[in-house]
Amino acid sequence: MDGNGRWAQQRGKPRSAGHQAGLKVTRDIVEHCARLQIDALTVYAFSSENWQRPEKEVSFLMELFVKAIRSELNKLHENNIRVQFIGELSRFSEGLLKEIKTATDKTANNTGMFLNIAVNYGGRGELVSAMSDIAAKVKNGELDVTDITEKTLTEHTWLAQCPEPDLFIRTGGEQRLSNYLLWHLAYTELAFTDTLWPDFDGTELDSIIQNFSSRQRRFGQTGEQVKAS
Ligand code: IPE
Ligand code: MG
């Protein structure tokens, strides 16, 4: 969800106004995806590198997260959405951790779309965390080194419960992953749009999904093999 700051700056507004507008769009897109019966939507709200931003912007974002979870939770629950937070959560304030726990617990038994909110998230950090959990199990004899497979690693990531992502969308014009879902994106189709996040909407999402549907996903096979199967 990139481009909030530039959107605001283009309008002579503070960056915070962009984040506020971005939140509205996030709400619309979450509902749109739930209506499309998408299995899982993972949104990058705050990266492990975003702490380097000016203190004022970081604290604005933290307050926005608390307020957003509070104001959106009932609606998310009504829509049968399962809310999960992925990232190194321990760095957050007690207040935010409390909201995170409330949202996670309240929606844990829902059966609809997974909404994964990546906060203080970094793809490399996620892999280090998975590997260290695996190493601990090897050390205490719970797991044998020869039993470690790709599946083992997937099961120790923060998205263990979700299917692999089919489609990645980055708004805001940059064409890079910025440490996002490094393990999970191995076979994901990538889409980039210049639209700034606060200008993104369901119509553009639909057209990206339509383009995605026309792609042939070969997973290493030839086009002929895929057609035959
Ligand atoms: C939102 O966009 C992403 C967040 C970290 C909340 P940005 O804040 O990165 O916006 P730009 O890239 O400066 O326009
Ligand atoms: Mg940015």
mmCIF file of C-alpha atoms and ligand atoms in Angstrom:
data_model
loop_
_atom_site.group_PDB
_atom_site.id
_atom_site.type_symbol
_atom_site.label_atom_id
_atom_site.label_comp_id
_atom_site.label_asym_id
_atom_site.label_seq_id
_atom_site.Cartn_x
_atom_site.Cartn_y
_atom_site.Cartn_z
ATOM 1 C CA MET A 1 0.000 0.000 0.000
ATOM 2 C CA ASP A 2 2.510 2.578 -1.189
ATOM 3 C CA GLY A 3 2.071 6.247 -2.051
ATOM 4 C CA ASN A 4 0.204 7.768 0.898
ATOM 5 C CA GLY A 5 2.869 10.391 1.585
ATOM 6 C CA ARG A 6 3.187 11.511 -2.023
ATOM 7 C CA TRP A 7 -0.594 11.676 -2.403
ATOM 8 C CA ALA A 8 -0.774 14.095 0.521
ATOM 9 C CA GLN A 9 2.225 16.139 -0.550
ATOM 10 C CA GLN A 10 0.728 16.604 -4.028
ATOM 11 C CA ARG A 11 -2.265 18.208 -2.300
ATOM 12 C CA GLY A 12 -0.183 20.403 0.004
ATOM 13 C CA LYS A 13 -1.296 18.322 2.983
ATOM 14 C CA PRO A 14 0.769 16.670 5.725
ATOM 15 C CA ARG A 15 1.775 13.049 5.137
ATOM 16 C CA SER A 16 -0.599 12.030 7.926
ATOM 17 C CA ALA A 17 -3.549 13.068 5.728
ATOM 18 C CA GLY A 18 -2.305 10.550 3.164
ATOM 19 C CA HIS A 19 -2.245 7.768 5.735
ATOM 20 C CA GLN A 20 -5.766 8.691 6.813
ATOM 21 C CA ALA A 21 -6.972 8.563 3.198
ATOM 22 C CA GLY A 22 -5.071 5.303 2.735
ATOM 23 C CA LEU A 23 -6.939 3.735 5.628
ATOM 24 C CA LYS A 24 -10.272 4.465 3.941
ATOM 25 C CA VAL A 25 -9.092 2.745 0.782
ATOM 26 C CA THR A 26 -7.823 -0.229 2.791
ATOM 27 C CA ARG A 27 -11.283 -0.614 4.325
ATOM 28 C CA ASP A 28 -12.909 -0.592 0.854
ATOM 29 C CA ILE A 29 -10.415 -3.057 -0.587
ATOM 30 C CA VAL A 30 -10.783 -5.463 2.346
ATOM 31 C CA GLU A 31 -14.561 -5.501 1.836
ATOM 32 C CA HIS A 32 -14.135 -5.844 -1.910
ATOM 33 C CA CYS A 33 -11.826 -8.862 -1.494
ATOM 34 C CA ALA A 34 -14.159 -10.464 1.030
ATOM 35 C CA ARG A 35 -17.032 -10.084 -1.451
ATOM 36 C CA LEU A 36 -14.869 -11.727 -4.138
ATOM 37 C CA GLN A 37 -14.362 -14.626 -1.695
ATOM 38 C CA ILE A 38 -10.617 -14.310 -1.782
ATOM 39 C CA ASP A 39 -9.012 -16.727 0.711
ATOM 40 C CA ALA A 40 -6.411 -14.399 2.129
ATOM 41 C CA LEU A 41 -5.448 -10.761 1.803
ATOM 42 C CA THR A 42 -2.143 -9.634 3.284
ATOM 43 C CA VAL A 43 -1.510 -5.912 3.551
ATOM 44 C CA TYR A 44 1.839 -4.284 4.261
ATOM 45 C CA ALA A 45 1.018 -1.590 6.807
ATOM 46 C CA PHE A 46 4.400 -0.983 8.439
ATOM 47 C CA SER A 47 7.768 -2.479 7.599
ATOM 48 C CA SER A 48 10.596 -3.221 9.993
ATOM 49 C CA GLU A 49 12.442 -0.414 8.183
ATOM 50 C CA ASN A 50 9.643 2.152 8.688
ATOM 51 C CA TRP A 51 10.851 2.908 12.249
ATOM 52 C CA GLN A 52 13.485 5.050 10.563
ATOM 53 C CA ARG A 53 10.846 7.609 9.565
ATOM 54 C CA PRO A 54 10.486 10.857 11.548
ATOM 55 C CA GLU A 55 9.250 10.188 15.087
ATOM 56 C CA LYS A 56 6.111 12.233 14.404
ATOM 57 C CA GLU A 57 5.053 10.095 11.450
ATOM 58 C CA VAL A 58 5.789 6.833 13.296
ATOM 59 C CA SER A 59 3.705 7.844 16.318
ATOM 60 C CA PHE A 60 0.880 9.046 14.057
ATOM 61 C CA LEU A 61 0.833 5.660 12.353
ATOM 62 C CA MET A 62 0.839 3.793 15.667
ATOM 63 C CA GLU A 63 -2.147 5.821 16.882
ATOM 64 C CA LEU A 64 -3.892 5.285 13.559
ATOM 65 C CA PHE A 65 -3.423 1.503 13.903
ATOM 66 C CA VAL A 66 -4.969 1.517 17.389
ATOM 67 C CA LYS A 67 -7.923 3.648 16.248
ATOM 68 C CA ALA A 68 -8.413 1.641 13.073
ATOM 69 C CA ILE A 69 -8.504 -1.715 14.840
ATOM 70 C CA ARG A 70 -11.016 -0.311 17.343
ATOM 71 C CA SER A 71 -13.303 1.211 14.730
ATOM 72 C CA GLU A 72 -13.131 -1.596 12.157
ATOM 73 C CA LEU A 73 -13.202 -4.692 14.335
ATOM 74 C CA ASN A 74 -16.975 -5.172 14.602
ATOM 75 C CA LYS A 75 -17.444 -4.809 10.860
ATOM 76 C CA LEU A 76 -14.612 -7.229 10.133
ATOM 77 C CA HIS A 77 -16.118 -9.733 12.534
ATOM 78 C CA GLU A 78 -19.577 -9.329 10.964
ATOM 79 C CA ASN A 79 -17.992 -10.079 7.608
ATOM 80 C CA ASN A 80 -16.609 -13.353 9.038
ATOM 81 C CA ILE A 81 -13.031 -12.162 8.479
ATOM 82 C CA ARG A 82 -10.122 -13.707 10.410
ATOM 83 C CA VAL A 83 -7.701 -10.997 11.427
ATOM 84 C CA GLN A 84 -4.049 -11.883 11.966
ATOM 85 C CA PHE A 85 -1.037 -9.659 12.526
ATOM 86 C CA ILE A 86 2.295 -10.734 11.131
ATOM 87 C CA GLY A 87 5.639 -9.238 12.107
ATOM 88 C CA GLU A 88 7.827 -8.748 15.183
ATOM 89 C CA LEU A 89 4.994 -7.595 17.405
ATOM 90 C CA SER A 90 6.997 -7.337 20.629
ATOM 91 C CA ARG A 91 8.268 -3.894 19.716
ATOM 92 C CA PHE A 92 4.798 -2.305 19.925
ATOM 93 C CA SER A 93 3.297 -0.438 22.853
ATOM 94 C CA GLU A 94 1.148 -2.265 25.375
ATOM 95 C CA GLY A 95 -1.912 -0.374 24.111
ATOM 96 C CA LEU A 96 -1.419 -1.523 20.540
ATOM 97 C CA LEU A 97 -0.606 -5.083 21.617
ATOM 98 C CA LYS A 98 -3.868 -5.159 23.525
ATOM 99 C CA GLU A 99 -5.872 -4.095 20.429
ATOM 100 C CA ILE A 100 -4.010 -6.656 18.337
ATOM 101 C CA LYS A 101 -4.843 -9.428 20.789
ATOM 102 C CA THR A 102 -8.499 -8.370 21.029
ATOM 103 C CA ALA A 103 -8.884 -8.380 17.242
ATOM 104 C CA THR A 104 -7.059 -11.678 16.792
ATOM 105 C CA ASP A 105 -8.962 -13.455 19.561
ATOM 106 C CA LYS A 106 -12.381 -12.106 18.572
ATOM 107 C CA THR A 107 -12.083 -13.241 14.962
ATOM 108 C CA ALA A 108 -10.033 -16.426 15.451
ATOM 109 C CA ASN A 109 -12.980 -18.783 14.924
ATOM 110 C CA ASN A 110 -14.351 -16.998 11.862
ATOM 111 C CA THR A 111 -14.335 -18.996 8.664
ATOM 112 C CA GLY A 112 -14.107 -16.320 5.955
ATOM 113 C CA MET A 113 -11.184 -14.445 4.460
ATOM 114 C CA PHE A 114 -7.883 -14.172 6.305
ATOM 115 C CA LEU A 115 -6.873 -10.534 6.669
ATOM 116 C CA ASN A 116 -3.188 -10.512 7.510
ATOM 117 C CA ILE A 117 -1.883 -7.145 8.581
ATOM 118 C CA ALA A 118 1.893 -6.930 8.290
ATOM 119 C CA VAL A 119 3.271 -4.603 10.942
ATOM 120 C CA ASN A 120 6.937 -4.268 11.890
ATOM 121 C CA TYR A 121 7.194 -6.918 9.209
ATOM 122 C CA GLY A 122 10.292 -7.867 7.255
ATOM 123 C CA GLY A 123 10.599 -10.917 5.018
ATOM 124 C CA ARG A 124 14.166 -11.652 6.112
ATOM 125 C CA GLY A 125 13.174 -11.293 9.760
ATOM 126 C CA GLU A 126 10.324 -13.754 9.204
ATOM 127 C CA LEU A 127 12.762 -16.307 7.772
ATOM 128 C CA VAL A 128 15.216 -15.835 10.622
ATOM 129 C CA SER A 129 12.380 -16.361 13.098
ATOM 130 C CA ALA A 130 11.242 -19.535 11.305
ATOM 131 C CA MET A 131 14.788 -20.897 11.154
ATOM 132 C CA SER A 132 15.469 -20.204 14.787
ATOM 133 C CA ASP A 133 12.235 -21.987 15.809
ATOM 134 C CA ILE A 134 13.267 -24.948 13.670
ATOM 135 C CA ALA A 135 16.785 -24.947 15.142
ATOM 136 C CA ALA A 136 15.342 -24.954 18.662
ATOM 137 C CA LYS A 137 13.240 -28.009 17.810
ATOM 138 C CA VAL A 138 16.258 -29.797 16.364
ATOM 139 C CA LYS A 139 18.225 -28.989 19.498
ATOM 140 C CA ASN A 140 15.611 -30.390 21.855
ATOM 141 C CA GLY A 141 15.100 -33.482 19.720
ATOM 142 C CA GLU A 142 11.593 -32.642 18.518
ATOM 143 C CA LEU A 143 12.737 -32.541 14.909
ATOM 144 C CA ASP A 144 15.467 -34.308 12.949
ATOM 145 C CA VAL A 145 17.646 -32.325 10.534
ATOM 146 C CA THR A 146 16.892 -34.818 7.759
ATOM 147 C CA ASP A 147 13.158 -34.131 8.167
ATOM 148 C CA ILE A 148 13.471 -30.422 7.312
ATOM 149 C CA THR A 149 11.708 -29.677 4.037
ATOM 150 C CA GLU A 150 10.245 -26.601 2.334
ATOM 151 C CA LYS A 151 6.968 -27.497 4.020
ATOM 152 C CA THR A 152 8.685 -27.408 7.430
ATOM 153 C CA LEU A 153 9.865 -23.907 6.753
ATOM 154 C CA THR A 154 6.454 -22.757 5.493
ATOM 155 C CA GLU A 155 4.860 -24.170 8.639
ATOM 156 C CA HIS A 156 7.153 -22.040 10.788
ATOM 157 C CA THR A 157 6.428 -18.772 9.001
ATOM 158 C CA TRP A 158 3.802 -16.286 10.104
ATOM 159 C CA LEU A 159 1.529 -17.261 7.205
ATOM 160 C CA ALA A 160 1.510 -20.952 8.020
ATOM 161 C CA GLN A 161 -2.300 -21.033 7.986
ATOM 162 C CA CYS A 162 -2.737 -19.364 4.598
ATOM 163 C CA PRO A 163 -2.459 -20.602 1.025
ATOM 164 C CA GLU A 164 0.458 -19.283 -1.039
ATOM 165 C CA PRO A 165 -0.348 -15.865 -2.476
ATOM 166 C CA ASP A 166 -1.489 -15.926 -6.114
ATOM 167 C CA LEU A 167 -1.128 -12.218 -6.748
ATOM 168 C CA PHE A 168 1.061 -9.437 -5.406
ATOM 169 C CA ILE A 169 0.088 -5.823 -6.050
ATOM 170 C CA ARG A 170 2.292 -2.827 -5.293
ATOM 171 C CA THR A 171 0.867 0.640 -5.773
ATOM 172 C CA GLY A 172 2.819 3.892 -5.912
ATOM 173 C CA GLY A 173 5.045 3.267 -8.934
ATOM 174 C CA GLU A 174 8.041 1.484 -7.377
ATOM 175 C CA GLN A 175 8.915 -1.914 -8.807
ATOM 176 C CA ARG A 176 10.526 -3.681 -5.890
ATOM 177 C CA LEU A 177 9.535 -6.070 -3.073
ATOM 178 C CA SER A 178 10.971 -4.046 -0.180
ATOM 179 C CA ASN A 179 11.496 -7.125 1.995
ATOM 180 C CA TYR A 180 7.870 -8.282 1.631
ATOM 181 C CA LEU A 181 6.852 -11.961 1.928
ATOM 182 C CA LEU A 182 10.169 -13.137 0.466
ATOM 183 C CA TRP A 183 9.504 -16.845 1.064
ATOM 184 C CA HIS A 184 5.839 -16.775 0.070
ATOM 185 C CA LEU A 185 6.171 -14.895 -3.214
ATOM 186 C CA ALA A 186 8.263 -17.580 -4.951
ATOM 187 C CA TYR A 187 5.577 -18.324 -7.583
ATOM 188 C CA THR A 188 3.298 -15.333 -7.112
ATOM 189 C CA GLU A 189 2.259 -13.219 -10.098
ATOM 190 C CA LEU A 190 3.460 -9.635 -9.699
ATOM 191 C CA ALA A 191 1.536 -6.482 -10.604
ATOM 192 C CA PHE A 192 2.730 -2.914 -10.276
ATOM 193 C CA THR A 193 0.673 0.224 -10.702
ATOM 194 C CA ASP A 194 1.602 3.897 -10.617
ATOM 195 C CA THR A 195 -1.638 4.701 -8.792
ATOM 196 C CA LEU A 196 -0.936 6.078 -5.327
ATOM 197 C CA TRP A 197 -2.612 3.982 -2.627
ATOM 198 C CA PRO A 198 -5.243 6.592 -1.634
ATOM 199 C CA ASP A 199 -6.389 6.659 -5.294
ATOM 200 C CA PHE A 200 -6.577 2.872 -5.628
ATOM 201 C CA ASP A 201 -10.067 1.335 -5.772
ATOM 202 C CA GLY A 202 -12.115 -1.771 -6.458
ATOM 203 C CA THR A 203 -12.368 -1.025 -10.168
ATOM 204 C CA GLU A 204 -8.585 -1.000 -10.553
ATOM 205 C CA LEU A 205 -8.317 -4.130 -8.409
ATOM 206 C CA ASP A 206 -10.841 -5.871 -10.672
ATOM 207 C CA SER A 207 -8.864 -4.990 -13.762
ATOM 208 C CA ILE A 208 -5.602 -6.235 -12.202
ATOM 209 C CA ILE A 209 -7.359 -9.481 -11.259
ATOM 210 C CA GLN A 210 -8.719 -9.776 -14.786
ATOM 211 C CA ASN A 211 -5.211 -9.374 -16.200
ATOM 212 C CA PHE A 212 -3.944 -11.926 -13.648
ATOM 213 C CA SER A 213 -6.615 -14.415 -14.789
ATOM 214 C CA SER A 214 -5.356 -14.212 -18.359
ATOM 215 C CA ARG A 215 -1.807 -15.188 -17.417
ATOM 216 C CA GLN A 216 -0.605 -18.732 -17.886
ATOM 217 C CA ARG A 217 1.037 -19.952 -14.688
ATOM 218 C CA ARG A 218 3.497 -22.628 -15.648
ATOM 219 C CA PHE A 219 5.288 -23.379 -12.351
ATOM 220 C CA GLY A 220 8.330 -24.560 -14.309
ATOM 221 C CA GLN A 221 6.414 -26.641 -16.866
ATOM 222 C CA THR A 222 6.065 -25.859 -20.558
ATOM 223 C CA GLY A 223 2.985 -24.095 -21.868
ATOM 224 C CA GLU A 224 1.953 -27.285 -23.687
ATOM 225 C CA GLN A 225 2.119 -29.343 -20.486
ATOM 226 C CA VAL A 226 -0.038 -26.841 -18.657
ATOM 227 C CA LYS A 227 -2.637 -26.849 -21.451
ATOM 228 C CA ALA A 228 -2.706 -30.669 -21.496
ATOM 229 C CA SER A 229 -3.333 -30.857 -17.774
HETATM 230 C C1 IPE B 1 2.254 4.198 2.805
HETATM 231 O O1 IPE B 1 2.860 4.970 1.843
HETATM 232 C C2 IPE B 1 3.078 3.066 3.342
HETATM 233 C C3 IPE B 1 3.304 3.102 4.812
HETATM 234 C C4 IPE B 1 4.485 2.851 5.330
HETATM 235 C C5 IPE B 1 2.215 3.388 5.758
HETATM 236 P P1 IPE B 1 4.156 5.862 2.076
HETATM 237 O O2 IPE B 1 4.061 6.547 3.388
HETATM 238 O O3 IPE B 1 5.383 5.022 1.866
HETATM 239 O O4 IPE B 1 4.008 6.934 0.908
HETATM 240 P P2 IPE B 1 5.142 7.552 -0.032
HETATM 241 O O5 IPE B 1 5.895 6.405 -0.634
HETATM 242 O O6 IPE B 1 6.004 8.401 0.842
HETATM 243 O O7 IPE B 1 4.370 8.333 -1.039
HETATM 244 MG MG MG B 2 6.609 4.642 0.231
#
